[in-house]
Every structure is written in C-alpha cells, then in structure tokens.
Amino acid sequence: MSYKALNWASEIKLRWPEKIALMMLANRADPKSNLCFPSISKLAEDCGMSQAQARKAVVNLEKLGLVKREKQIKSYGQSSNIFILAVGATPTPIECPPTPIECHKRLPLNRSTNILRFRARG
C-alpha cells in the first residue's frame, strides 16, 4: 500500500465510480513504483461494483491521464493488466456536453413573449 498514492487519489475530485476505482488501485499500489496489477474482477469486487462498471471507470481514468494500463502477456495467454498510477498528476479536462442549466441560459431573453404566443395558439 502506498500512502502517497492514497493521499493523491483522495484529493482528486472525480465521479464516484472513478474515485472508488482510483482509491482501490492506490491501495494496492507499490510505494516505490506506483504499479499494481489486480484483475478487473478483483477490482470490481474491491469497489463493490460490476465488472462492466469497473472497466468503464478504468477507461475513464485512462482518458483523464491518471492511470496507464499495460497488457501483461504470459506464455499461457493474457494475465491481469499492469496499472501505472500517475501519482501527482491532475486530471486532464474532458469535453462534456452542456448541462441543462447552461442550455437554459442560451434561450432568448424575451422568453415571456414566446410563452404568451404559445398559449395564445393552443
């Protein structure tokens, strides 16, 4: 367990699935190298979520630049992935669709006249 990685992960503002996944990866990280290699099923079990949710959380963490995933292939096939935590990094912003409030602010300023016209027609 890496206290530095856990402290870093706890200070980053994320949505809950990504936050829990990052905390669980930080909990398993080696203090010197920031590497860990839990399977997706083990990560999902640790986080209390489904495997699909855990996969999606890891993908989002990769998009944010907080985690790098490398495949680990053995002679018998693929083993669990190696996760490299970017301890000290801050998440890169992802373009999000506008919130309903932002969309509402884009409406014309004379909304009352539009409402009156609509009511007059109906």
PDB file of C-alpha atoms in Angstrom:
ATOM      1  CA  MET A   1       0.000   0.000   0.000  1.00  0.00           C
ATOM      2  CA  SER A   2       1.243   3.442  -0.920  1.00  0.00           C
ATOM      3  CA  TYR A   3       0.188   6.231   1.448  1.00  0.00           C
ATOM      4  CA  LYS A   4       1.413   8.814  -1.047  1.00  0.00           C
ATOM      5  CA  ALA A   5      -0.793   7.314  -3.786  1.00  0.00           C
ATOM      6  CA  LEU A   6      -3.791   7.073  -1.440  1.00  0.00           C
ATOM      7  CA  ASN A   7      -3.386  10.691  -0.356  1.00  0.00           C
ATOM      8  CA  TRP A   8      -3.109  11.795  -4.000  1.00  0.00           C
ATOM      9  CA  ALA A   9      -6.172   9.767  -5.028  1.00  0.00           C
ATOM     10  CA  SER A  10      -8.261  11.091  -2.138  1.00  0.00           C
ATOM     11  CA  GLU A  11      -7.635  14.735  -3.096  1.00  0.00           C
ATOM     12  CA  ILE A  12      -8.736  14.430  -6.743  1.00  0.00           C
ATOM     13  CA  LYS A  13     -12.334  15.381  -7.485  1.00  0.00           C
ATOM     14  CA  LEU A  14     -13.950  12.655  -9.581  1.00  0.00           C
ATOM     15  CA  ARG A  15     -17.305  10.984 -10.057  1.00  0.00           C
ATOM     16  CA  TRP A  16     -17.845   8.187  -7.545  1.00  0.00           C
ATOM     17  CA  PRO A  17     -17.059   5.128  -9.757  1.00  0.00           C
ATOM     18  CA  GLU A  18     -13.734   6.599 -10.894  1.00  0.00           C
ATOM     19  CA  LYS A  19     -12.940   7.823  -7.370  1.00  0.00           C
ATOM     20  CA  ILE A  20     -13.500   4.406  -5.797  1.00  0.00           C
ATOM     21  CA  ALA A  21     -11.572   2.609  -8.549  1.00  0.00           C
ATOM     22  CA  LEU A  22      -8.650   5.025  -8.206  1.00  0.00           C
ATOM     23  CA  MET A  23      -8.645   4.630  -4.414  1.00  0.00           C
ATOM     24  CA  MET A  24      -8.647   0.833  -4.682  1.00  0.00           C
ATOM     25  CA  LEU A  25      -5.823   0.901  -7.244  1.00  0.00           C
ATOM     26  CA  ALA A  26      -3.871   3.277  -4.989  1.00  0.00           C
ATOM     27  CA  ASN A  27      -4.489   0.925  -2.068  1.00  0.00           C
ATOM     28  CA  ARG A  28      -2.820  -1.906  -3.998  1.00  0.00           C
ATOM     29  CA  ALA A  29      -0.008   0.206  -5.489  1.00  0.00           C
ATOM     30  CA  ASP A  30       3.640  -0.440  -4.719  1.00  0.00           C
ATOM     31  CA  PRO A  31       5.057   2.577  -2.816  1.00  0.00           C
ATOM     32  CA  LYS A  32       8.236   2.788  -4.925  1.00  0.00           C
ATOM     33  CA  SER A  33       6.961   2.172  -8.449  1.00  0.00           C
ATOM     34  CA  ASN A  34       3.218   3.063  -8.203  1.00  0.00           C
ATOM     35  CA  LEU A  35       2.439  -0.196 -10.017  1.00  0.00           C
ATOM     36  CA  CYS A  36      -0.385  -2.586  -9.231  1.00  0.00           C
ATOM     37  CA  PHE A  37      -1.931  -5.459 -11.109  1.00  0.00           C
ATOM     38  CA  PRO A  38      -5.361  -6.510  -9.848  1.00  0.00           C
ATOM     39  CA  SER A  39      -7.678  -8.247 -12.271  1.00  0.00           C
ATOM     40  CA  ILE A  40     -10.831  -6.432 -13.310  1.00  0.00           C
ATOM     41  CA  SER A  41     -12.902  -8.952 -11.354  1.00  0.00           C
ATOM     42  CA  LYS A  42     -10.829  -8.307  -8.198  1.00  0.00           C
ATOM     43  CA  LEU A  43     -11.038  -4.530  -8.720  1.00  0.00           C
ATOM     44  CA  ALA A  44     -14.814  -4.764  -9.176  1.00  0.00           C
ATOM     45  CA  GLU A  45     -15.098  -6.850  -6.009  1.00  0.00           C
ATOM     46  CA  ASP A  46     -12.975  -4.348  -4.039  1.00  0.00           C
ATOM     47  CA  CYS A  47     -15.064  -1.430  -5.319  1.00  0.00           C
ATOM     48  CA  GLY A  48     -18.430  -3.110  -4.813  1.00  0.00           C
ATOM     49  CA  MET A  49     -19.446  -2.650  -8.437  1.00  0.00           C
ATOM     50  CA  SER A  50     -19.952  -4.817 -11.501  1.00  0.00           C
ATOM     51  CA  GLN A  51     -17.078  -5.733 -13.798  1.00  0.00           C
ATOM     52  CA  ALA A  52     -18.568  -3.554 -16.545  1.00  0.00           C
ATOM     53  CA  GLN A  53     -18.616  -0.557 -14.184  1.00  0.00           C
ATOM     54  CA  ALA A  54     -15.029  -1.253 -13.119  1.00  0.00           C
ATOM     55  CA  ARG A  55     -13.884  -1.475 -16.763  1.00  0.00           C
ATOM     56  CA  LYS A  56     -15.640   1.790 -17.596  1.00  0.00           C
ATOM     57  CA  ALA A  57     -14.108   3.509 -14.551  1.00  0.00           C
ATOM     58  CA  VAL A  58     -10.618   2.372 -15.578  1.00  0.00           C
ATOM     59  CA  VAL A  59     -11.168   3.583 -19.152  1.00  0.00           C
ATOM     60  CA  ASN A  60     -12.286   6.979 -17.825  1.00  0.00           C
ATOM     61  CA  LEU A  61      -9.258   7.147 -15.520  1.00  0.00           C
ATOM     62  CA  GLU A  62      -7.054   6.449 -18.536  1.00  0.00           C
ATOM     63  CA  LYS A  63      -8.764   9.230 -20.514  1.00  0.00           C
ATOM     64  CA  LEU A  64      -8.131  11.607 -17.619  1.00  0.00           C
ATOM     65  CA  GLY A  65      -4.436  10.676 -17.616  1.00  0.00           C
ATOM     66  CA  LEU A  66      -4.464   9.348 -14.046  1.00  0.00           C
ATOM     67  CA  VAL A  67      -3.825   5.684 -14.843  1.00  0.00           C
ATOM     68  CA  LYS A  68      -1.940   3.910 -17.598  1.00  0.00           C
ATOM     69  CA  ARG A  69      -2.797   0.285 -18.353  1.00  0.00           C
ATOM     70  CA  GLU A  70      -0.390  -2.149 -19.963  1.00  0.00           C
ATOM     71  CA  LYS A  71      -1.253  -5.665 -21.035  1.00  0.00           C
ATOM     72  CA  GLN A  72       0.695  -8.425 -19.382  1.00  0.00           C
ATOM     73  CA  ILE A  73       1.007 -11.406 -21.706  1.00  0.00           C
ATOM     74  CA  LYS A  74       2.462 -14.657 -20.412  1.00  0.00           C
ATOM     75  CA  SER A  75       3.276 -17.862 -22.267  1.00  0.00           C
ATOM     76  CA  TYR A  76      -0.175 -19.223 -21.418  1.00  0.00           C
ATOM     77  CA  GLY A  77      -2.045 -16.083 -22.527  1.00  0.00           C
ATOM     78  CA  GLN A  78      -3.046 -12.741 -21.101  1.00  0.00           C
ATOM     79  CA  SER A  79      -2.674 -12.227 -17.382  1.00  0.00           C
ATOM     80  CA  SER A  80      -4.022  -9.318 -15.363  1.00  0.00           C
ATOM     81  CA  ASN A  81      -3.133  -5.841 -16.581  1.00  0.00           C
ATOM     82  CA  ILE A  82      -0.417  -3.709 -15.045  1.00  0.00           C
ATOM     83  CA  PHE A  83      -1.769  -0.387 -13.821  1.00  0.00           C
ATOM     84  CA  ILE A  84       0.650   2.525 -13.511  1.00  0.00           C
ATOM     85  CA  LEU A  85      -0.670   5.346 -11.340  1.00  0.00           C
ATOM     86  CA  ALA A  86       0.316   8.879 -12.318  1.00  0.00           C
ATOM     87  CA  VAL A  87       0.777   9.986  -8.705  1.00  0.00           C
ATOM     88  CA  GLY A  88       0.902  13.768  -8.514  1.00  0.00           C
ATOM     89  CA  ALA A  89      -0.882  14.312 -11.833  1.00  0.00           C
ATOM     90  CA  THR A  90      -4.079  16.293 -12.131  1.00  0.00           C
ATOM     91  CA  PRO A  91      -6.885  15.107 -14.394  1.00  0.00           C
ATOM     92  CA  THR A  92      -6.994  16.474 -17.914  1.00  0.00           C
ATOM     93  CA  PRO A  93     -10.380  18.020 -18.682  1.00  0.00           C
ATOM     94  CA  ILE A  94     -12.757  16.017 -20.849  1.00  0.00           C
ATOM     95  CA  GLU A  95     -15.220  17.818 -23.068  1.00  0.00           C
ATOM     96  CA  CYS A  96     -18.648  17.318 -21.561  1.00  0.00           C
ATOM     97  CA  PRO A  97     -21.997  18.159 -23.095  1.00  0.00           C
ATOM     98  CA  PRO A  98     -23.576  21.327 -21.709  1.00  0.00           C
ATOM     99  CA  THR A  99     -25.613  20.937 -18.553  1.00  0.00           C
ATOM    100  CA  PRO A 100     -29.356  21.670 -18.630  1.00  0.00           C
ATOM    101  CA  ILE A 101     -28.704  24.959 -16.802  1.00  0.00           C
ATOM    102  CA  GLU A 102     -26.212  26.050 -19.480  1.00  0.00           C
ATOM    103  CA  CYS A 103     -28.721  25.152 -22.205  1.00  0.00           C
ATOM    104  CA  HIS A 104     -31.409  27.131 -20.392  1.00  0.00           C
ATOM    105  CA  LYS A 105     -29.160  30.197 -20.245  1.00  0.00           C
ATOM    106  CA  ARG A 106     -28.835  30.077 -24.053  1.00  0.00           C
ATOM    107  CA  LEU A 107     -32.574  30.647 -24.564  1.00  0.00           C
ATOM    108  CA  PRO A 108     -33.670  34.068 -25.853  1.00  0.00           C
ATOM    109  CA  LEU A 109     -34.074  36.736 -23.205  1.00  0.00           C
ATOM    110  CA  ASN A 110     -37.698  37.528 -24.097  1.00  0.00           C
ATOM    111  CA  ARG A 111     -38.999  34.139 -23.030  1.00  0.00           C
ATOM    112  CA  SER A 112     -42.246  35.558 -21.632  1.00  0.00           C
ATOM    113  CA  THR A 113     -43.446  36.703 -25.078  1.00  0.00           C
ATOM    114  CA  ASN A 114     -42.719  33.261 -26.519  1.00  0.00           C
ATOM    115  CA  ILE A 115     -44.769  31.658 -23.748  1.00  0.00           C
ATOM    116  CA  LEU A 116     -47.664  34.049 -24.370  1.00  0.00           C
ATOM    117  CA  ARG A 117     -47.623  33.289 -28.089  1.00  0.00           C
ATOM    118  CA  PHE A 118     -47.600  29.586 -27.406  1.00  0.00           C
ATOM    119  CA  ARG A 119     -50.558  29.883 -25.036  1.00  0.00           C
ATOM    120  CA  ALA A 120     -52.480  32.045 -27.497  1.00  0.00           C
ATOM    121  CA  ARG A 121     -52.112  29.419 -30.212  1.00  0.00           C
ATOM    122  CA  GLY A 122     -53.037  26.471 -28.010  1.00  0.00           C
TER     123      GLY A 122
END
